[in-house]
mmCIF file with all atom_site columns, C-alpha atoms in Angstrom:
data_model
loop_
_atom_site.group_PDB
_atom_site.id
_atom_site.type_symbol
_atom_site.label_atom_id
_atom_site.label_alt_id
_atom_site.label_comp_id
_atom_site.label_asym_id
_atom_site.label_entity_id
_atom_site.label_seq_id
_atom_site.pdbx_PDB_ins_code
_atom_site.Cartn_x
_atom_site.Cartn_y
_atom_site.Cartn_z
_atom_site.occupancy
_atom_site.B_iso_or_equiv
_atom_site.pdbx_formal_charge
_atom_site.auth_seq_id
_atom_site.auth_comp_id
_atom_site.auth_asym_id
_atom_site.auth_atom_id
_atom_site.pdbx_PDB_model_num
ATOM 1   C CA . MET A 1 1   ? 2.971   -26.183 45.285  1.00 63.00 ? 1   MET A CA 1
ATOM 2   C CA . THR A 1 2   ? 3.528   -25.879 41.169  1.00 65.00 ? 2   THR A CA 1
ATOM 3   C CA . LEU A 1 3   ? 5.144   -22.926 39.345  1.00 68.00 ? 3   LEU A CA 1
ATOM 4   C CA . ILE A 1 4   ? 3.793   -21.548 36.277  1.00 67.00 ? 4   ILE A CA 1
ATOM 5   C CA . LYS A 1 5   ? 5.906   -19.555 34.083  1.00 68.00 ? 5   LYS A CA 1
ATOM 6   C CA . TRP A 1 6   ? 3.941   -16.290 33.703  1.00 65.00 ? 6   TRP A CA 1
ATOM 7   C CA . ASP A 1 7   ? 3.359   -15.169 29.987  1.00 64.00 ? 7   ASP A CA 1
ATOM 8   C CA . PRO A 1 8   ? 2.136   -11.182 30.351  1.00 64.00 ? 8   PRO A CA 1
ATOM 9   C CA . PHE A 1 9   ? 1.007   -11.753 26.572  1.00 61.00 ? 9   PHE A CA 1
ATOM 10  C CA . ARG A 1 10  ? -1.322  -15.667 27.021  1.00 61.00 ? 10  ARG A CA 1
ATOM 11  C CA . ASP A 1 11  ? -4.674  -13.730 27.656  1.00 60.00 ? 11  ASP A CA 1
ATOM 12  C CA . PHE A 1 12  ? -3.964  -10.674 25.479  1.00 59.00 ? 12  PHE A CA 1
ATOM 13  C CA . GLY A 1 13  ? -6.135  -11.738 22.648  1.00 60.00 ? 13  GLY A CA 1
ATOM 14  C CA . GLY A 1 14  ? -8.903  -13.043 24.602  1.00 61.00 ? 14  GLY A CA 1
ATOM 15  C CA . PHE A 1 15  ? -8.673  -9.741  26.119  1.00 59.00 ? 15  PHE A CA 1
ATOM 16  C CA . GLU A 1 16  ? -9.548  -8.218  22.330  1.00 60.00 ? 16  GLU A CA 1
ATOM 17  C CA . ARG A 1 17  ? -12.180 -10.137 21.700  1.00 63.00 ? 17  ARG A CA 1
ATOM 18  C CA . ARG A 1 18  ? -13.862 -9.180  24.990  1.00 62.00 ? 18  ARG A CA 1
ATOM 19  C CA . VAL A 1 19  ? -13.163 -5.915  24.420  1.00 60.00 ? 19  VAL A CA 1
ATOM 20  C CA . HIS A 1 20  ? -14.429 -6.189  20.827  1.00 56.00 ? 20  HIS A CA 1
ATOM 21  C CA . ALA A 1 21  ? -17.225 -7.785  21.763  1.00 60.00 ? 21  ALA A CA 1
ATOM 22  C CA . ALA A 1 22  ? -18.533 -5.152  24.204  1.00 58.00 ? 22  ALA A CA 1
ATOM 23  C CA . PHE A 1 23  ? -18.120 -2.749  21.581  1.00 58.00 ? 23  PHE A CA 1
ATOM 24  C CA . GLY A 1 24  ? -20.110 -4.548  18.740  1.00 52.00 ? 24  GLY A CA 1
ATOM 25  C CA . GLU A 1 25  ? -17.146 -3.762  16.794  1.00 43.00 ? 25  GLU A CA 1
ATOM 26  C CA . LEU A 1 26  ? -15.809 -6.711  14.478  1.00 43.00 ? 26  LEU A CA 1
ATOM 27  C CA . SER A 1 27  ? -12.188 -8.001  14.632  1.00 40.00 ? 27  SER A CA 1
ATOM 28  C CA . SER A 1 28  ? -9.503  -7.066  11.770  1.00 41.00 ? 28  SER A CA 1
ATOM 29  C CA . ARG A 1 29  ? -9.774  -10.500 10.393  1.00 41.00 ? 29  ARG A CA 1
ATOM 30  C CA . ASP A 1 30  ? -13.583 -10.879 10.354  1.00 41.00 ? 30  ASP A CA 1
ATOM 31  C CA . ALA A 1 31  ? -13.949 -7.523  8.335   1.00 38.00 ? 31  ALA A CA 1
ATOM 32  C CA . LEU A 1 32  ? -11.584 -8.954  5.975   1.00 36.00 ? 32  LEU A CA 1
ATOM 33  C CA . ASP A 1 33  ? -14.087 -11.689 5.348   1.00 38.00 ? 33  ASP A CA 1
ATOM 34  C CA . SER A 1 34  ? -16.897 -9.156  4.466   1.00 38.00 ? 34  SER A CA 1
ATOM 35  C CA . SER A 1 35  ? -16.577 -8.658  0.668   1.00 40.00 ? 35  SER A CA 1
ATOM 36  C CA . SER A 1 36  ? -17.647 -5.418  0.842   1.00 42.00 ? 36  SER A CA 1
ATOM 37  C CA . ALA A 1 37  ? -13.847 -4.151  3.427   1.00 47.00 ? 37  ALA A CA 1
ATOM 38  C CA . SER A 1 38  ? -12.084 -1.449  1.616   1.00 72.00 ? 38  SER A CA 1
ATOM 39  C CA . TRP A 1 39  ? -8.343  -2.136  1.062   1.00 84.00 ? 39  TRP A CA 1
ATOM 40  C CA . SER A 1 40  ? -5.560  0.656   0.107   1.00 90.00 ? 40  SER A CA 1
ATOM 41  C CA . PRO A 1 41  ? -2.242  -0.727  -1.522  1.00 93.00 ? 41  PRO A CA 1
ATOM 42  C CA . VAL A 1 42  ? 0.814   -1.193  0.571   1.00 94.00 ? 42  VAL A CA 1
ATOM 43  C CA . VAL A 1 43  ? 3.571   1.579   -0.338  1.00 95.00 ? 43  VAL A CA 1
ATOM 44  C CA . GLU A 1 44  ? 7.312   1.851   -0.129  1.00 95.00 ? 44  GLU A CA 1
ATOM 45  C CA . VAL A 1 45  ? 8.784   5.224   -1.283  1.00 94.00 ? 45  VAL A CA 1
ATOM 46  C CA . PHE A 1 46  ? 12.488  5.923   -1.571  1.00 94.00 ? 46  PHE A CA 1
ATOM 47  C CA . GLU A 1 47  ? 15.166  7.343   -3.205  1.00 93.00 ? 47  GLU A CA 1
ATOM 48  C CA . ARG A 1 48  ? 17.471  5.306   -6.065  1.00 93.00 ? 48  ARG A CA 1
ATOM 49  C CA . GLY A 1 49  ? 20.111  7.959   -7.130  1.00 90.00 ? 49  GLY A CA 1
ATOM 50  C CA . ASP A 1 50  ? 18.500  11.345  -8.619  1.00 87.00 ? 50  ASP A CA 1
ATOM 51  C CA . ASP A 1 51  ? 15.539  9.399   -8.394  1.00 91.00 ? 51  ASP A CA 1
ATOM 52  C CA . LEU A 1 52  ? 12.126  9.339   -6.589  1.00 93.00 ? 52  LEU A CA 1
ATOM 53  C CA . VAL A 1 53  ? 10.390  5.881   -6.291  1.00 95.00 ? 53  VAL A CA 1
ATOM 54  C CA . ILE A 1 54  ? 7.574   5.003   -4.918  1.00 96.00 ? 54  ILE A CA 1
ATOM 55  C CA . ARG A 1 55  ? 6.711   0.557   -5.318  1.00 97.00 ? 55  ARG A CA 1
ATOM 56  C CA . ALA A 1 56  ? 3.094   -0.090  -4.262  1.00 96.00 ? 56  ALA A CA 1
ATOM 57  C CA . GLU A 1 57  ? 1.311   -3.984  -3.980  1.00 96.00 ? 57  GLU A CA 1
ATOM 58  C CA . VAL A 1 58  ? -1.723  -4.069  -5.877  1.00 94.00 ? 58  VAL A CA 1
ATOM 59  C CA . PRO A 1 59  ? -2.309  -8.163  -6.396  1.00 92.00 ? 59  PRO A CA 1
ATOM 60  C CA . GLY A 1 60  ? -4.594  -8.842  -8.668  1.00 89.00 ? 60  GLY A CA 1
ATOM 61  C CA . VAL A 1 61  ? -4.556  -5.399  -10.112 1.00 92.00 ? 61  VAL A CA 1
ATOM 62  C CA . ARG A 1 62  ? -4.071  -5.689  -14.123 1.00 92.00 ? 62  ARG A CA 1
ATOM 63  C CA . ARG A 1 63  ? -2.604  -2.754  -15.367 1.00 92.00 ? 63  ARG A CA 1
ATOM 64  C CA . GLU A 1 64  ? -5.317  -1.340  -17.473 1.00 93.00 ? 64  GLU A CA 1
ATOM 65  C CA . GLU A 1 65  ? -7.327  -1.655  -14.145 1.00 93.00 ? 65  GLU A CA 1
ATOM 66  C CA . ILE A 1 66  ? -5.047  1.118   -12.672 1.00 95.00 ? 66  ILE A CA 1
ATOM 67  C CA . GLU A 1 67  ? -5.175  5.266   -13.055 1.00 96.00 ? 67  GLU A CA 1
ATOM 68  C CA . LEU A 1 68  ? -2.809  7.559   -12.169 1.00 96.00 ? 68  LEU A CA 1
ATOM 69  C CA . ARG A 1 69  ? -2.947  10.839  -12.351 1.00 95.00 ? 69  ARG A CA 1
ATOM 70  C CA . VAL A 1 70  ? -0.681  13.852  -11.763 1.00 94.00 ? 70  VAL A CA 1
ATOM 71  C CA . GLU A 1 71  ? -2.686  17.472  -10.679 1.00 93.00 ? 71  GLU A CA 1
ATOM 72  C CA . ASN A 1 72  ? -1.952  20.888  -8.849  1.00 90.00 ? 72  ASN A CA 1
ATOM 73  C CA . ASP A 1 73  ? 1.525   18.750  -6.884  1.00 89.00 ? 73  ASP A CA 1
ATOM 74  C CA . THR A 1 74  ? -1.175  15.437  -5.709  1.00 93.00 ? 74  THR A CA 1
ATOM 75  C CA . LEU A 1 75  ? 0.031   12.245  -7.475  1.00 94.00 ? 75  LEU A CA 1
ATOM 76  C CA . THR A 1 76  ? -3.140  9.506   -7.731  1.00 95.00 ? 76  THR A CA 1
ATOM 77  C CA . LEU A 1 77  ? -3.275  5.702   -7.549  1.00 95.00 ? 77  LEU A CA 1
ATOM 78  C CA . GLN A 1 78  ? -6.671  4.864   -7.981  1.00 94.00 ? 78  GLN A CA 1
ATOM 79  C CA . GLY A 1 79  ? -7.839  0.969   -9.265  1.00 94.00 ? 79  GLY A CA 1
ATOM 80  C CA . GLU A 1 80  ? -9.954  -1.774  -8.060  1.00 92.00 ? 80  GLU A CA 1
ATOM 81  C CA . ARG A 1 81  ? -9.444  -6.004  -7.429  1.00 90.00 ? 81  ARG A CA 1
ATOM 82  C CA . LYS A 1 82  ? -12.794 -7.234  -8.255  1.00 86.00 ? 82  LYS A CA 1
ATOM 83  C CA . ARG A 1 83  ? -13.683 -10.621 -6.796  1.00 82.00 ? 83  ARG A CA 1
ATOM 84  C CA . GLU A 1 84  ? -12.822 -13.569 -8.826  1.00 75.00 ? 84  GLU A CA 1
ATOM 85  C CA . ILE A 1 85  ? -15.811 -15.522 -9.299  1.00 69.00 ? 85  ILE A CA 1
ATOM 86  C CA . ASP A 1 86  ? -15.564 -19.120 -9.584  1.00 64.00 ? 86  ASP A CA 1
ATOM 87  C CA . GLU A 1 87  ? -16.635 -21.111 -12.818 1.00 59.00 ? 87  GLU A CA 1
ATOM 88  C CA . GLU A 1 88  ? -17.602 -23.379 -11.346 1.00 67.00 ? 88  GLU A CA 1
ATOM 89  C CA . GLY A 1 89  ? -20.256 -22.477 -8.530  1.00 70.00 ? 89  GLY A CA 1
ATOM 90  C CA . GLY A 1 90  ? -18.048 -24.010 -5.780  1.00 74.00 ? 90  GLY A CA 1
ATOM 91  C CA . LYS A 1 91  ? -17.640 -22.631 -2.467  1.00 79.00 ? 91  LYS A CA 1
ATOM 92  C CA . THR A 1 92  ? -15.753 -20.870 -0.891  1.00 78.00 ? 92  THR A CA 1
ATOM 93  C CA . TYR A 1 93  ? -14.699 -21.563 2.664   1.00 81.00 ? 93  TYR A CA 1
ATOM 94  C CA . ARG A 1 94  ? -12.789 -18.717 4.153   1.00 83.00 ? 94  ARG A CA 1
ATOM 95  C CA . SER A 1 95  ? -11.380 -15.985 2.279   1.00 79.00 ? 95  SER A CA 1
ATOM 96  C CA . GLU A 1 96  ? -8.966  -13.009 3.533   1.00 83.00 ? 96  GLU A CA 1
ATOM 97  C CA . ARG A 1 97  ? -8.435  -11.128 0.722   1.00 83.00 ? 97  ARG A CA 1
ATOM 98  C CA . ALA A 1 98  ? -10.141 -7.563  0.467   1.00 86.00 ? 98  ALA A CA 1
ATOM 99  C CA . TYR A 1 99  ? -11.301 -6.430  -2.483  1.00 87.00 ? 99  TYR A CA 1
ATOM 100 C CA . GLY A 1 100 ? -13.001 -3.702  -3.881  1.00 90.00 ? 100 GLY A CA 1
ATOM 101 C CA . ALA A 1 101 ? -11.920 0.750   -4.811  1.00 92.00 ? 101 ALA A CA 1
ATOM 102 C CA . PHE A 1 102 ? -8.996  1.971   -3.603  1.00 93.00 ? 102 PHE A CA 1
ATOM 103 C CA . MET A 1 103 ? -7.225  5.249   -3.159  1.00 94.00 ? 103 MET A CA 1
ATOM 104 C CA . ARG A 1 104 ? -4.106  7.066   -2.879  1.00 94.00 ? 104 ARG A CA 1
ATOM 105 C CA . ARG A 1 105 ? -2.523  9.917   -2.724  1.00 95.00 ? 105 ARG A CA 1
ATOM 106 C CA . PHE A 1 106 ? 1.256   11.446  -2.670  1.00 93.00 ? 106 PHE A CA 1
ATOM 107 C CA . THR A 1 107 ? 1.871   15.231  -2.443  1.00 92.00 ? 107 THR A CA 1
ATOM 108 C CA . LEU A 1 108 ? 4.605   15.163  -4.669  1.00 91.00 ? 108 LEU A CA 1
ATOM 109 C CA . PRO A 1 109 ? 7.816   17.548  -3.274  1.00 89.00 ? 109 PRO A CA 1
ATOM 110 C CA . THR A 1 110 ? 8.622   20.850  -5.259  1.00 88.00 ? 110 THR A CA 1
ATOM 111 C CA . THR A 1 111 ? 12.323  19.097  -6.527  1.00 88.00 ? 111 THR A CA 1
ATOM 112 C CA . VAL A 1 112 ? 10.088  16.488  -8.551  1.00 90.00 ? 112 VAL A CA 1
ATOM 113 C CA . ASP A 1 113 ? 9.667   16.658  -12.725 1.00 90.00 ? 113 ASP A CA 1
ATOM 114 C CA . SER A 1 114 ? 6.049   15.527  -12.731 1.00 89.00 ? 114 SER A CA 1
ATOM 115 C CA . SER A 1 115 ? 5.585   15.877  -16.549 1.00 91.00 ? 115 SER A CA 1
ATOM 116 C CA . LYS A 1 116 ? 8.608   13.015  -16.339 1.00 93.00 ? 116 LYS A CA 1
ATOM 117 C CA . ILE A 1 117 ? 7.377   10.418  -13.718 1.00 94.00 ? 117 ILE A CA 1
ATOM 118 C CA . SER A 1 118 ? 6.840   7.348   -15.414 1.00 95.00 ? 118 SER A CA 1
ATOM 119 C CA . ALA A 1 119 ? 5.573   4.212   -14.087 1.00 96.00 ? 119 ALA A CA 1
ATOM 120 C CA . THR A 1 120 ? 5.541   0.035   -14.461 1.00 96.00 ? 120 THR A CA 1
ATOM 121 C CA . HIS A 1 121 ? 3.837   -2.839  -13.880 1.00 96.00 ? 121 HIS A CA 1
ATOM 122 C CA . LYS A 1 122 ? 5.028   -6.484  -12.914 1.00 95.00 ? 122 LYS A CA 1
ATOM 123 C CA . ASP A 1 123 ? 4.830   -9.349  -10.851 1.00 94.00 ? 123 ASP A CA 1
ATOM 124 C CA . GLY A 1 124 ? 1.488   -7.563  -8.607  1.00 93.00 ? 124 GLY A CA 1
ATOM 125 C CA . VAL A 1 125 ? 3.865   -4.646  -7.926  1.00 96.00 ? 125 VAL A CA 1
ATOM 126 C CA . LEU A 1 126 ? 3.666   -0.671  -9.394  1.00 97.00 ? 126 LEU A CA 1
ATOM 127 C CA . GLU A 1 127 ? 6.614   0.914   -9.669  1.00 97.00 ? 127 GLU A CA 1
ATOM 128 C CA . LEU A 1 128 ? 6.709   4.925   -10.382 1.00 96.00 ? 128 LEU A CA 1
ATOM 129 C CA . VAL A 1 129 ? 9.701   6.677   -11.074 1.00 96.00 ? 129 VAL A CA 1
ATOM 130 C CA . LEU A 1 130 ? 9.784   10.296  -10.218 1.00 94.00 ? 130 LEU A CA 1
ATOM 131 C CA . PRO A 1 131 ? 12.860  12.226  -11.341 1.00 93.00 ? 131 PRO A CA 1
ATOM 132 C CA . LYS A 1 132 ? 13.923  15.055  -9.599  1.00 89.00 ? 132 LYS A CA 1
ATOM 133 C CA . ALA A 1 133 ? 14.444  18.428  -11.757 1.00 85.00 ? 133 ALA A CA 1
ATOM 134 C CA . GLU A 1 134 ? 17.200  19.620  -13.001 1.00 78.00 ? 134 GLU A CA 1
ATOM 135 C CA . SER A 1 135 ? 17.173  22.651  -10.548 1.00 74.00 ? 135 SER A CA 1
ATOM 136 C CA . SER A 1 136 ? 17.054  20.791  -7.891  1.00 66.00 ? 136 SER A CA 1
ATOM 137 C CA . LYS A 1 137 ? 19.646  18.912  -8.346  1.00 68.00 ? 137 LYS A CA 1
ATOM 138 C CA . PRO A 1 138 ? 22.840  19.389  -6.633  1.00 74.00 ? 138 PRO A CA 1
ATOM 139 C CA . ARG A 1 139 ? 25.633  21.126  -9.236  1.00 77.00 ? 139 ARG A CA 1
ATOM 140 C CA . ARG A 1 140 ? 29.471  22.083  -8.646  1.00 83.00 ? 140 ARG A CA 1
ATOM 141 C CA . LEU A 1 141 ? 29.893  25.327  -9.068  1.00 83.00 ? 141 LEU A CA 1
ATOM 142 C CA . GLU A 1 142 ? 33.533  26.565  -10.609 1.00 87.00 ? 142 GLU A CA 1
ATOM 143 C CA . ILE A 1 143 ? 35.088  30.187  -8.976  1.00 87.00 ? 143 ILE A CA 1
ATOM 144 C CA . GLN A 1 144 ? 36.429  32.716  -11.446 1.00 87.00 ? 144 GLN A CA 1
ATOM 145 C CA . ALA A 1 145 ? 39.363  35.034  -10.843 1.00 87.00 ? 145 ALA A CA 1
ATOM 146 C CA . ALA A 1 146 ? 38.590  37.994  -9.803  1.00 79.00 ? 146 ALA A CA 1
#
């Protein structure tokens, strides 16, 4: 008798394909292969000193193609990643990058001074610095003698 090591995840990929086939859906990789697939930049949001920082990955999107807008305490990041066309008419054998328009919205906390937001774009990463309002920063209070 031969013993076979049991792997509970061995057939999971096949199961996923059967479920997608049964419901007529595309797998996530197949969806990325289509040129009309939508995408959204991934972000990190963190605090650095007295600032809130949002970093968004926007590879292949030039600074001029990104629009930033603040309206009613909502920050909107919007743009489009356009498909690069091979000028020599070569064939594309596989494309896993998603292209098209994107939009991300962030509700700004009341502690942020929206008039002082700054943005930089370097190496495919957009960094937004959202300074905290002076009124929201902690301050030391003096105790007066009575």
